[in-house]
Amino acid sequence: MKRIVHLGLGNFHRAHQAWYTSPLSDWKITGVVMSNRDLWRELNEHDGAYNLGTWDQYGLKSDVIAIYDDVFLATEQAGEIIARIADQDTHVVTLTVTEKGYYLNANGTGLDLNAAPIAEDLAAQMPKSAIGILCSGLVARASAKGGPITVLSCDNLADNSHKLRRVVMDYVAKAAPEATTWIEANTSFANTMVDRITPRLSPQAIEEIAQVSARPDLCAVGTEGFSEWVIEDTFAGPRPAWETSGAVFVQDVASFENRKLRLLNASHSYFAYAGLLAGHRFVHEAIADPQLRAGVNALWDEAAPLVPAPASATLTDYRQALLDRFAVPAMRHELAQIAMDGSMKIRERLVPIVEGCAANDTPCAQAKQAISTWIAFVRDQHAQQTPLNDPNAQEIATILASDASVLEQDGALLELIGAPLDLA
Ligand code: CS2
């Protein structure tokens, strides 16, 4: 049996990579929950099996997914996870740890060695972060002179796995420089573009999935009928035949990840903040708002010229499909879920549109407006003393509480997200 180790077992992984892998009889996944003890306990109570609810044009269906050979908890079982990465039956490691889980430095070119979880892992006997555990597993594989292995980032970052490679090499250079040569020669980091909208489930949605499930006792994830996975075909060793589940292997993922980040994710962030400020709660309400829908189309008009071939040939249908996907009321996709981690997401989704348009000397008023809407949102949350769900929440609060002028505060917020300061 061949194995994948997945770091960051959560809703998106279970709706996406685990679903693509579940029909493959010769592969299993060792799932690693980073810190959610309840999810870890619940999955282990049912041998890792769960319900995947899917809302599509035919309504709601639920499938039982049982692909995990083990489900570990990173905060307590790092030793087992490291040994599993080093194990010869493991050929692939995948990650979904969200943008903030890579601890990228300010310009995204490497690891922020001063990030507290990274500094703690480098000083500890046993790491707890996904990066620390991944690197320790690769080092253990190197010392055992293990076989080649492929690492896939499955997060919404441009050039995701190549960024991950730089982060890993920076960590290993500090933690175990003697392993650098083996890791560089035996580890492939293949970029991916992942797409499947996976809303956080309400108690009502959980009940709806249980009602149509053969195993109502299992924990549930909810998602849409649409799914897409584009993967760089640069594997160091054996790889799952994910193409049999609809994944696409290409030589270069860039245009597809560009299209996804600049159209789906950028508009998501824009109408999450604009929608919340307008009093909307769900995605389907925001996209039905004529003013916000016009803003989304204007943003897409600015972003479209930045999407290179071959993905550029698909944009008319892609845009219509996005409007259809956003408009499904049964998904009850909360704008507040998308609004989380804004300072990390905006830098990947909206700032590159402004930078790309500036480089091409094309208009980007709507992209600038979208970034300003994020600023308006964080100001509104600050004024209401509502805690901001953002890894930079403390820094943002300090900026907004300062006696600097509004213009200076805006400038500091733009600097925090790596945006051109002429937006202020
Ligand atoms: C969303 C993404 O919450 C968010 O930031 O924009 O999770 C989005 O739903 C996925 O990228 C869709 O594939």
PDB file of C-alpha atoms in Angstrom, residues 141-422:
ATOM      1  CA  ARG A 141      14.160  10.349   5.693  1.00  0.00           C
ATOM      2  CA  ALA A 142      17.534  11.763   4.691  1.00  0.00           C
ATOM      3  CA  SER A 143      19.353  10.137   7.603  1.00  0.00           C
ATOM      4  CA  ALA A 144      17.708   6.816   6.677  1.00  0.00           C
ATOM      5  CA  LYS A 145      18.794   7.395   3.056  1.00  0.00           C
ATOM      6  CA  GLY A 146      15.130   6.976   2.147  1.00  0.00           C
ATOM      7  CA  GLY A 147      13.629   6.983  -1.308  1.00  0.00           C
ATOM      8  CA  PRO A 148      12.594  10.113  -3.230  1.00  0.00           C
ATOM      9  CA  ILE A 149       9.464  11.979  -2.082  1.00  0.00           C
ATOM     10  CA  THR A 150       7.188  14.717  -3.455  1.00  0.00           C
ATOM     11  CA  VAL A 151       5.718  17.583  -1.449  1.00  0.00           C
ATOM     12  CA  LEU A 152       2.569  19.420  -2.592  1.00  0.00           C
ATOM     13  CA  SER A 153       1.266  22.642  -1.110  1.00  0.00           C
ATOM     14  CA  CYS A 154      -2.519  22.694  -1.595  1.00  0.00           C
ATOM     15  CA  ASP A 155      -3.066  26.259  -0.384  1.00  0.00           C
ATOM     16  CA  ASN A 156      -4.052  29.510  -2.109  1.00  0.00           C
ATOM     17  CA  LEU A 157      -0.545  30.873  -2.636  1.00  0.00           C
ATOM     18  CA  ALA A 158       0.981  31.818  -5.983  1.00  0.00           C
ATOM     19  CA  ASP A 159       3.834  29.404  -6.796  1.00  0.00           C
ATOM     20  CA  ASN A 160       2.785  27.551  -3.638  1.00  0.00           C
ATOM     21  CA  SER A 161       5.051  24.502  -3.537  1.00  0.00           C
ATOM     22  CA  HIS A 162       8.089  26.434  -4.780  1.00  0.00           C
ATOM     23  CA  LYS A 163       7.575  28.920  -1.931  1.00  0.00           C
ATOM     24  CA  LEU A 164       7.272  25.917   0.394  1.00  0.00           C
ATOM     25  CA  ARG A 165      10.597  24.585  -0.908  1.00  0.00           C
ATOM     26  CA  ARG A 166      12.322  27.854   0.047  1.00  0.00           C
ATOM     27  CA  VAL A 167      10.724  27.742   3.490  1.00  0.00           C
ATOM     28  CA  VAL A 168      11.792  24.116   4.018  1.00  0.00           C
ATOM     29  CA  MET A 169      15.392  24.736   2.896  1.00  0.00           C
ATOM     30  CA  ASP A 170      15.651  27.777   5.194  1.00  0.00           C
ATOM     31  CA  TYR A 171      14.383  25.713   8.143  1.00  0.00           C
ATOM     32  CA  VAL A 172      16.640  22.703   7.415  1.00  0.00           C
ATOM     33  CA  ALA A 173      19.679  24.973   6.947  1.00  0.00           C
ATOM     34  CA  LYS A 174      19.157  25.995  10.576  1.00  0.00           C
ATOM     35  CA  ALA A 175      17.953  22.713  12.062  1.00  0.00           C
ATOM     36  CA  ALA A 176      19.984  20.056  10.196  1.00  0.00           C
ATOM     37  CA  PRO A 177      22.294  21.466   7.510  1.00  0.00           C
ATOM     38  CA  GLU A 178      23.750  17.999   6.943  1.00  0.00           C
ATOM     39  CA  ALA A 179      20.406  16.916   5.413  1.00  0.00           C
ATOM     40  CA  THR A 180      20.316  19.734   2.837  1.00  0.00           C
ATOM     41  CA  THR A 181      22.089  17.823   0.055  1.00  0.00           C
ATOM     42  CA  TRP A 182      19.834  14.758   0.333  1.00  0.00           C
ATOM     43  CA  ILE A 183      16.625  16.852   0.475  1.00  0.00           C
ATOM     44  CA  GLU A 184      17.633  18.918  -2.573  1.00  0.00           C
ATOM     45  CA  ALA A 185      18.448  15.751  -4.537  1.00  0.00           C
ATOM     46  CA  ASN A 186      15.498  13.576  -3.465  1.00  0.00           C
ATOM     47  CA  THR A 187      12.550  15.897  -2.805  1.00  0.00           C
ATOM     48  CA  SER A 188      10.338  17.415  -5.488  1.00  0.00           C
ATOM     49  CA  PHE A 189       8.042  20.363  -4.660  1.00  0.00           C
ATOM     50  CA  ALA A 190       5.233  20.336  -7.245  1.00  0.00           C
ATOM     51  CA  ASN A 191       2.973  23.406  -7.567  1.00  0.00           C
ATOM     52  CA  THR A 192      -0.770  22.899  -7.492  1.00  0.00           C
ATOM     53  CA  MET A 193      -3.972  24.860  -8.011  1.00  0.00           C
ATOM     54  CA  VAL A 194      -6.834  23.667  -5.825  1.00  0.00           C
ATOM     55  CA  ASP A 195     -10.469  24.709  -6.009  1.00  0.00           C
ATOM     56  CA  ARG A 196     -13.595  23.523  -4.189  1.00  0.00           C
ATOM     57  CA  ILE A 197     -15.716  25.919  -2.133  1.00  0.00           C
ATOM     58  CA  THR A 198     -16.085  24.394   1.345  1.00  0.00           C
ATOM     59  CA  PRO A 199     -18.244  26.459   3.708  1.00  0.00           C
ATOM     60  CA  ARG A 200     -18.057  26.068   7.474  1.00  0.00           C
ATOM     61  CA  LEU A 201     -21.208  24.074   8.357  1.00  0.00           C
ATOM     62  CA  SER A 202     -24.053  25.395  10.505  1.00  0.00           C
ATOM     63  CA  PRO A 203     -25.816  22.953  12.892  1.00  0.00           C
ATOM     64  CA  GLN A 204     -28.725  22.965  10.409  1.00  0.00           C
ATOM     65  CA  ALA A 205     -26.429  21.976   7.509  1.00  0.00           C
ATOM     66  CA  ILE A 206     -24.860  19.202   9.615  1.00  0.00           C
ATOM     67  CA  GLU A 207     -28.342  17.842  10.319  1.00  0.00           C
ATOM     68  CA  GLU A 208     -29.306  18.038   6.629  1.00  0.00           C
ATOM     69  CA  ILE A 209     -26.231  15.970   5.667  1.00  0.00           C
ATOM     70  CA  ALA A 210     -26.915  13.396   8.405  1.00  0.00           C
ATOM     71  CA  GLN A 211     -30.465  12.984   7.096  1.00  0.00           C
ATOM     72  CA  VAL A 212     -29.240  11.900   3.641  1.00  0.00           C
ATOM     73  CA  SER A 213     -26.269   9.849   4.882  1.00  0.00           C
ATOM     74  CA  ALA A 214     -25.961   6.070   5.167  1.00  0.00           C
ATOM     75  CA  ARG A 215     -23.866   6.752   8.302  1.00  0.00           C
ATOM     76  CA  PRO A 216     -25.540   9.671  10.164  1.00  0.00           C
ATOM     77  CA  ASP A 217     -23.173   9.050  13.111  1.00  0.00           C
ATOM     78  CA  LEU A 218     -20.127  10.276  11.162  1.00  0.00           C
ATOM     79  CA  CYS A 219     -18.820  13.840  11.322  1.00  0.00           C
ATOM     80  CA  ALA A 220     -19.563  15.901   8.205  1.00  0.00           C
ATOM     81  CA  VAL A 221     -18.004  18.282   5.704  1.00  0.00           C
ATOM     82  CA  GLY A 222     -20.053  20.224   3.127  1.00  0.00           C
ATOM     83  CA  THR A 223     -19.007  21.311  -0.339  1.00  0.00           C
ATOM     84  CA  GLU A 224     -20.162  22.100  -3.889  1.00  0.00           C
ATOM     85  CA  GLY A 225     -20.423  19.865  -6.934  1.00  0.00           C
ATOM     86  CA  PHE A 226     -17.622  21.740  -8.691  1.00  0.00           C
ATOM     87  CA  SER A 227     -14.021  20.734  -8.053  1.00  0.00           C
ATOM     88  CA  GLU A 228     -10.722  21.390  -9.815  1.00  0.00           C
ATOM     89  CA  TRP A 229      -7.133  20.274  -9.123  1.00  0.00           C
ATOM     90  CA  VAL A 230      -4.276  21.199 -11.472  1.00  0.00           C
ATOM     91  CA  ILE A 231      -0.930  19.655 -10.491  1.00  0.00           C
ATOM     92  CA  GLU A 232       2.612  20.159 -11.780  1.00  0.00           C
ATOM     93  CA  ASP A 233       3.695  16.734 -13.064  1.00  0.00           C
ATOM     94  CA  THR A 234       7.144  16.803 -11.460  1.00  0.00           C
ATOM     95  CA  PHE A 235       6.968  13.918  -8.986  1.00  0.00           C
ATOM     96  CA  ALA A 236      10.177  12.467  -7.568  1.00  0.00           C
ATOM     97  CA  GLY A 237       8.641   9.011  -7.084  1.00  0.00           C
ATOM     98  CA  PRO A 238       5.276   7.187  -7.365  1.00  0.00           C
ATOM     99  CA  ARG A 239       2.179   9.400  -7.563  1.00  0.00           C
ATOM    100  CA  PRO A 240      -1.534   8.681  -7.110  1.00  0.00           C
ATOM    101  CA  ALA A 241      -3.539   8.382 -10.343  1.00  0.00           C
ATOM    102  CA  TRP A 242      -5.576  11.435  -9.344  1.00  0.00           C
ATOM    103  CA  GLU A 243      -6.409  12.002 -13.013  1.00  0.00           C
ATOM    104  CA  THR A 244      -8.895   9.113 -12.693  1.00  0.00           C
ATOM    105  CA  SER A 245     -10.812  11.335 -10.248  1.00  0.00           C
ATOM    106  CA  GLY A 246     -10.608  14.376 -12.554  1.00  0.00           C
ATOM    107  CA  ALA A 247      -7.351  16.063 -11.567  1.00  0.00           C
ATOM    108  CA  VAL A 248      -5.224  17.485 -14.394  1.00  0.00           C
ATOM    109  CA  PHE A 249      -1.434  17.109 -14.580  1.00  0.00           C
ATOM    110  CA  VAL A 250       0.431  19.850 -16.453  1.00  0.00           C
ATOM    111  CA  GLN A 251       3.992  21.048 -16.895  1.00  0.00           C
ATOM    112  CA  ASP A 252       3.197  24.546 -15.578  1.00  0.00           C
ATOM    113  CA  VAL A 253       0.403  25.382 -13.107  1.00  0.00           C
ATOM    114  CA  ALA A 254       1.052  29.151 -13.108  1.00  0.00           C
ATOM    115  CA  SER A 255      -1.719  30.331 -15.440  1.00  0.00           C
ATOM    116  CA  PHE A 256      -4.355  28.226 -13.643  1.00  0.00           C
ATOM    117  CA  GLU A 257      -3.338  29.413 -10.166  1.00  0.00           C
ATOM    118  CA  ASN A 258      -3.202  32.985 -11.494  1.00  0.00           C
ATOM    119  CA  ARG A 259      -6.753  32.649 -12.836  1.00  0.00           C
ATOM    120  CA  LYS A 260      -8.019  31.166  -9.556  1.00  0.00           C
ATOM    121  CA  LEU A 261      -6.351  33.716  -7.263  1.00  0.00           C
ATOM    122  CA  ARG A 262      -7.113  36.760  -9.437  1.00  0.00           C
ATOM    123  CA  LEU A 263     -10.753  35.868 -10.220  1.00  0.00           C
ATOM    124  CA  LEU A 264     -12.285  33.544  -7.626  1.00  0.00           C
ATOM    125  CA  ASN A 265     -10.282  34.455  -4.530  1.00  0.00           C
ATOM    126  CA  ALA A 266      -9.888  38.171  -5.288  1.00  0.00           C
ATOM    127  CA  SER A 267     -13.638  38.629  -5.813  1.00  0.00           C
ATOM    128  CA  HIS A 268     -14.347  36.503  -2.743  1.00  0.00           C
ATOM    129  CA  SER A 269     -12.273  38.854  -0.600  1.00  0.00           C
ATOM    130  CA  TYR A 270     -13.761  41.975  -2.238  1.00  0.00           C
ATOM    131  CA  PHE A 271     -17.377  41.046  -1.669  1.00  0.00           C
ATOM    132  CA  ALA A 272     -16.716  39.489   1.730  1.00  0.00           C
ATOM    133  CA  TYR A 273     -15.724  42.912   3.108  1.00  0.00           C
ATOM    134  CA  ALA A 274     -18.091  44.959   0.935  1.00  0.00           C
ATOM    135  CA  GLY A 275     -20.902  42.503   1.665  1.00  0.00           C
ATOM    136  CA  LEU A 276     -20.400  42.526   5.443  1.00  0.00           C
ATOM    137  CA  LEU A 277     -20.253  46.343   5.436  1.00  0.00           C
ATOM    138  CA  ALA A 278     -23.497  46.344   3.412  1.00  0.00           C
ATOM    139  CA  GLY A 279     -25.181  44.096   5.990  1.00  0.00           C
ATOM    140  CA  HIS A 280     -25.080  40.820   4.048  1.00  0.00           C
ATOM    141  CA  ARG A 281     -24.196  37.507   5.746  1.00  0.00           C
ATOM    142  CA  PHE A 282     -23.806  34.964   2.941  1.00  0.00           C
ATOM    143  CA  VAL A 283     -22.008  34.768  -0.423  1.00  0.00           C
ATOM    144  CA  HIS A 284     -25.261  34.199  -2.355  1.00  0.00           C
ATOM    145  CA  GLU A 285     -26.706  37.422  -0.873  1.00  0.00           C
ATOM    146  CA  ALA A 286     -23.598  39.474  -1.693  1.00  0.00           C
ATOM    147  CA  ILE A 287     -23.384  38.289  -5.308  1.00  0.00           C
ATOM    148  CA  ALA A 288     -27.102  39.061  -5.756  1.00  0.00           C
ATOM    149  CA  ASP A 289     -26.493  42.662  -4.652  1.00  0.00           C
ATOM    150  CA  PRO A 290     -26.412  44.633  -7.953  1.00  0.00           C
ATOM    151  CA  GLN A 291     -23.757  47.082  -6.717  1.00  0.00           C
ATOM    152  CA  LEU A 292     -21.438  44.315  -5.472  1.00  0.00           C
ATOM    153  CA  ARG A 293     -22.007  42.207  -8.595  1.00  0.00           C
ATOM    154  CA  ALA A 294     -21.032  45.195 -10.720  1.00  0.00           C
ATOM    155  CA  GLY A 295     -17.915  45.599  -8.561  1.00  0.00           C
ATOM    156  CA  VAL A 296     -17.024  41.920  -9.065  1.00  0.00           C
ATOM    157  CA  ASN A 297     -17.354  42.215 -12.841  1.00  0.00           C
ATOM    158  CA  ALA A 298     -15.275  45.403 -12.839  1.00  0.00           C
ATOM    159  CA  LEU A 299     -12.588  43.637 -10.784  1.00  0.00           C
ATOM    160  CA  TRP A 300     -12.600  40.701 -13.189  1.00  0.00           C
ATOM    161  CA  ASP A 301     -12.299  43.100 -16.156  1.00  0.00           C
ATOM    162  CA  GLU A 302      -9.119  44.501 -14.557  1.00  0.00           C
ATOM    163  CA  ALA A 303      -7.705  41.064 -13.608  1.00  0.00           C
ATOM    164  CA  ALA A 304      -8.491  39.199 -16.844  1.00  0.00           C
ATOM    165  CA  PRO A 305      -5.617  40.678 -18.924  1.00  0.00           C
ATOM    166  CA  LEU A 306      -3.203  39.457 -16.225  1.00  0.00           C
ATOM    167  CA  VAL A 307      -4.164  35.797 -16.705  1.00  0.00           C
ATOM    168  CA  PRO A 308      -1.714  34.169 -19.143  1.00  0.00           C
ATOM    169  CA  ALA A 309      -2.314  31.337 -21.595  1.00  0.00           C
ATOM    170  CA  PRO A 310      -3.549  28.649 -21.553  1.00  0.00           C
ATOM    171  CA  ALA A 311      -5.977  29.640 -18.754  1.00  0.00           C
ATOM    172  CA  SER A 312      -6.679  32.983 -20.459  1.00  0.00           C
ATOM    173  CA  ALA A 313      -8.672  31.170 -23.160  1.00  0.00           C
ATOM    174  CA  THR A 314     -11.232  29.992 -20.612  1.00  0.00           C
ATOM    175  CA  LEU A 315     -12.207  33.261 -18.917  1.00  0.00           C
ATOM    176  CA  THR A 316     -15.675  33.886 -20.353  1.00  0.00           C
ATOM    177  CA  ASP A 317     -16.969  30.493 -19.239  1.00  0.00           C
ATOM    178  CA  TYR A 318     -14.917  30.634 -16.022  1.00  0.00           C
ATOM    179  CA  ARG A 319     -16.494  33.944 -14.982  1.00  0.00           C
ATOM    180  CA  GLN A 320     -20.033  32.682 -15.636  1.00  0.00           C
ATOM    181  CA  ALA A 321     -19.293  29.483 -13.715  1.00  0.00           C
ATOM    182  CA  LEU A 322     -18.094  31.545 -10.759  1.00  0.00           C
ATOM    183  CA  LEU A 323     -21.321  33.601 -10.730  1.00  0.00           C
ATOM    184  CA  ASP A 324     -23.297  30.340 -10.787  1.00  0.00           C
ATOM    185  CA  ARG A 325     -21.169  28.814  -8.002  1.00  0.00           C
ATOM    186  CA  PHE A 326     -21.499  31.904  -5.799  1.00  0.00           C
ATOM    187  CA  ALA A 327     -25.295  32.000  -6.230  1.00  0.00           C
ATOM    188  CA  VAL A 328     -26.202  28.696  -4.487  1.00  0.00           C
ATOM    189  CA  PRO A 329     -28.246  29.571  -1.336  1.00  0.00           C
ATOM    190  CA  ALA A 330     -28.039  26.032   0.061  1.00  0.00           C
ATOM    191  CA  MET A 331     -24.280  26.467   0.532  1.00  0.00           C
ATOM    192  CA  ARG A 332     -24.877  29.204   3.146  1.00  0.00           C
ATOM    193  CA  HIS A 333     -21.241  30.249   2.710  1.00  0.00           C
ATOM    194  CA  GLU A 334     -20.570  32.865   5.403  1.00  0.00           C
ATOM    195  CA  LEU A 335     -18.816  36.050   4.287  1.00  0.00           C
ATOM    196  CA  ALA A 336     -17.187  36.115   7.742  1.00  0.00           C
ATOM    197  CA  GLN A 337     -15.371  32.848   6.930  1.00  0.00           C
ATOM    198  CA  ILE A 338     -13.840  34.411   3.805  1.00  0.00           C
ATOM    199  CA  ALA A 339     -13.056  37.634   5.692  1.00  0.00           C
ATOM    200  CA  MET A 340     -10.698  35.779   8.070  1.00  0.00           C
ATOM    201  CA  ASP A 341      -6.914  36.298   7.739  1.00  0.00           C
ATOM    202  CA  GLY A 342      -7.425  39.288   5.428  1.00  0.00           C
ATOM    203  CA  SER A 343      -3.901  40.691   5.824  1.00  0.00           C
ATOM    204  CA  MET A 344      -2.492  37.364   4.509  1.00  0.00           C
ATOM    205  CA  LYS A 345      -5.087  36.825   1.781  1.00  0.00           C
ATOM    206  CA  ILE A 346      -5.186  40.346   0.321  1.00  0.00           C
ATOM    207  CA  ARG A 347      -1.434  40.196  -0.367  1.00  0.00           C
ATOM    208  CA  GLU A 348      -1.900  37.054  -2.491  1.00  0.00           C
ATOM    209  CA  ARG A 349      -5.162  38.000  -4.211  1.00  0.00           C
ATOM    210  CA  LEU A 350      -5.634  41.742  -4.694  1.00  0.00           C
ATOM    211  CA  VAL A 351      -2.202  43.376  -4.392  1.00  0.00           C
ATOM    212  CA  PRO A 352      -0.861  41.428  -7.428  1.00  0.00           C
ATOM    213  CA  ILE A 353      -3.756  42.793  -9.531  1.00  0.00           C
ATOM    214  CA  VAL A 354      -2.806  46.367  -8.636  1.00  0.00           C
ATOM    215  CA  GLU A 355       0.874  45.614  -9.287  1.00  0.00           C
ATOM    216  CA  GLY A 356       0.133  43.833 -12.575  1.00  0.00           C
ATOM    217  CA  CYS A 357      -2.100  46.622 -13.862  1.00  0.00           C
ATOM    218  CA  ALA A 358       0.491  49.220 -12.862  1.00  0.00           C
ATOM    219  CA  ALA A 359       3.163  47.295 -14.775  1.00  0.00           C
ATOM    220  CA  ASN A 360       0.882  47.129 -17.833  1.00  0.00           C
ATOM    221  CA  ASP A 361      -0.326  50.717 -17.378  1.00  0.00           C
ATOM    222  CA  THR A 362      -3.930  49.467 -17.333  1.00  0.00           C
ATOM    223  CA  PRO A 363      -6.675  50.714 -14.973  1.00  0.00           C
ATOM    224  CA  CYS A 364      -7.108  49.090 -11.558  1.00  0.00           C
ATOM    225  CA  ALA A 365      -9.548  51.394  -9.776  1.00  0.00           C
ATOM    226  CA  GLN A 366     -11.729  48.476  -8.690  1.00  0.00           C
ATOM    227  CA  ALA A 367      -8.815  46.468  -7.301  1.00  0.00           C
ATOM    228  CA  LYS A 368      -7.715  49.534  -5.355  1.00  0.00           C
ATOM    229  CA  GLN A 369     -11.305  49.976  -4.205  1.00  0.00           C
ATOM    230  CA  ALA A 370     -11.349  46.356  -3.031  1.00  0.00           C
ATOM    231  CA  ILE A 371      -8.219  46.905  -0.924  1.00  0.00           C
ATOM    232  CA  SER A 372      -9.741  50.106   0.487  1.00  0.00           C
ATOM    233  CA  THR A 373     -12.830  48.081   1.384  1.00  0.00           C
ATOM    234  CA  TRP A 374     -10.638  45.790   3.481  1.00  0.00           C
ATOM    235  CA  ILE A 375      -9.301  48.870   5.271  1.00  0.00           C
ATOM    236  CA  ALA A 376     -12.858  50.115   5.819  1.00  0.00           C
ATOM    237  CA  PHE A 377     -13.745  46.684   7.219  1.00  0.00           C
ATOM    238  CA  VAL A 378     -10.867  46.555   9.706  1.00  0.00           C
ATOM    239  CA  ARG A 379     -11.651  50.141  10.759  1.00  0.00           C
ATOM    240  CA  ASP A 380     -15.291  49.162  11.286  1.00  0.00           C
ATOM    241  CA  GLN A 381     -14.315  46.123  13.385  1.00  0.00           C
ATOM    242  CA  HIS A 382     -11.916  48.266  15.413  1.00  0.00           C
ATOM    243  CA  ALA A 383     -14.554  50.936  16.029  1.00  0.00           C
ATOM    244  CA  GLN A 384     -16.964  48.241  17.215  1.00  0.00           C
ATOM    245  CA  GLN A 385     -14.203  46.634  19.354  1.00  0.00           C
ATOM    246  CA  THR A 386     -14.876  43.361  17.541  1.00  0.00           C
ATOM    247  CA  PRO A 387     -11.788  41.087  17.666  1.00  0.00           C
ATOM    248  CA  LEU A 388     -10.299  40.708  14.170  1.00  0.00           C
ATOM    249  CA  ASN A 389      -9.710  37.117  13.026  1.00  0.00           C
ATOM    250  CA  ASP A 390      -6.293  37.808  11.503  1.00  0.00           C
ATOM    251  CA  PRO A 391      -2.722  36.720  12.381  1.00  0.00           C
ATOM    252  CA  ASN A 392      -1.790  40.438  12.296  1.00  0.00           C
ATOM    253  CA  ALA A 393      -4.759  41.536  14.420  1.00  0.00           C
ATOM    254  CA  GLN A 394      -2.548  43.001  17.161  1.00  0.00           C
ATOM    255  CA  GLU A 395      -0.465  45.023  14.674  1.00  0.00           C
ATOM    256  CA  ILE A 396      -3.626  46.307  12.966  1.00  0.00           C
ATOM    257  CA  ALA A 397      -5.154  47.310  16.315  1.00  0.00           C
ATOM    258  CA  THR A 398      -1.956  49.144  17.257  1.00  0.00           C
ATOM    259  CA  ILE A 399      -1.976  51.054  13.963  1.00  0.00           C
ATOM    260  CA  LEU A 400      -5.639  52.044  14.346  1.00  0.00           C
ATOM    261  CA  ALA A 401      -5.227  53.047  17.996  1.00  0.00           C
ATOM    262  CA  SER A 402      -2.240  55.271  17.249  1.00  0.00           C
ATOM    263  CA  ASP A 403      -2.551  59.052  17.129  1.00  0.00           C
ATOM    264  CA  ALA A 404      -1.192  59.052  13.565  1.00  0.00           C
ATOM    265  CA  SER A 405      -3.376  60.659  10.918  1.00  0.00           C
ATOM    266  CA  VAL A 406      -5.888  58.534   8.981  1.00  0.00           C
ATOM    267  CA  LEU A 407      -3.636  58.841   5.936  1.00  0.00           C
ATOM    268  CA  GLU A 408      -0.619  57.638   7.915  1.00  0.00           C
ATOM    269  CA  GLN A 409      -2.652  54.765   9.402  1.00  0.00           C
ATOM    270  CA  ASP A 410      -3.824  53.746   5.930  1.00  0.00           C
ATOM    271  CA  GLY A 411      -0.221  53.841   4.759  1.00  0.00           C
ATOM    272  CA  ALA A 412       0.822  51.539   7.615  1.00  0.00           C
ATOM    273  CA  LEU A 413      -1.990  49.079   6.787  1.00  0.00           C
ATOM    274  CA  LEU A 414      -0.982  49.062   3.116  1.00  0.00           C
ATOM    275  CA  GLU A 415       2.622  48.429   4.083  1.00  0.00           C
ATOM    276  CA  LEU A 416       1.473  45.513   6.251  1.00  0.00           C
ATOM    277  CA  ILE A 417      -0.095  43.798   3.223  1.00  0.00           C
ATOM    278  CA  GLY A 418       2.709  44.723   0.849  1.00  0.00           C
ATOM    279  CA  ALA A 419       0.480  47.053  -1.207  1.00  0.00           C
ATOM    280  CA  PRO A 420       1.759  50.086  -3.131  1.00  0.00           C
ATOM    281  CA  LEU A 421       1.525  53.110  -0.857  1.00  0.00           C
ATOM    282  CA  ASP A 422      -0.017  55.321  -3.547  1.00  0.00           C
TER     283      ASP A 422
END
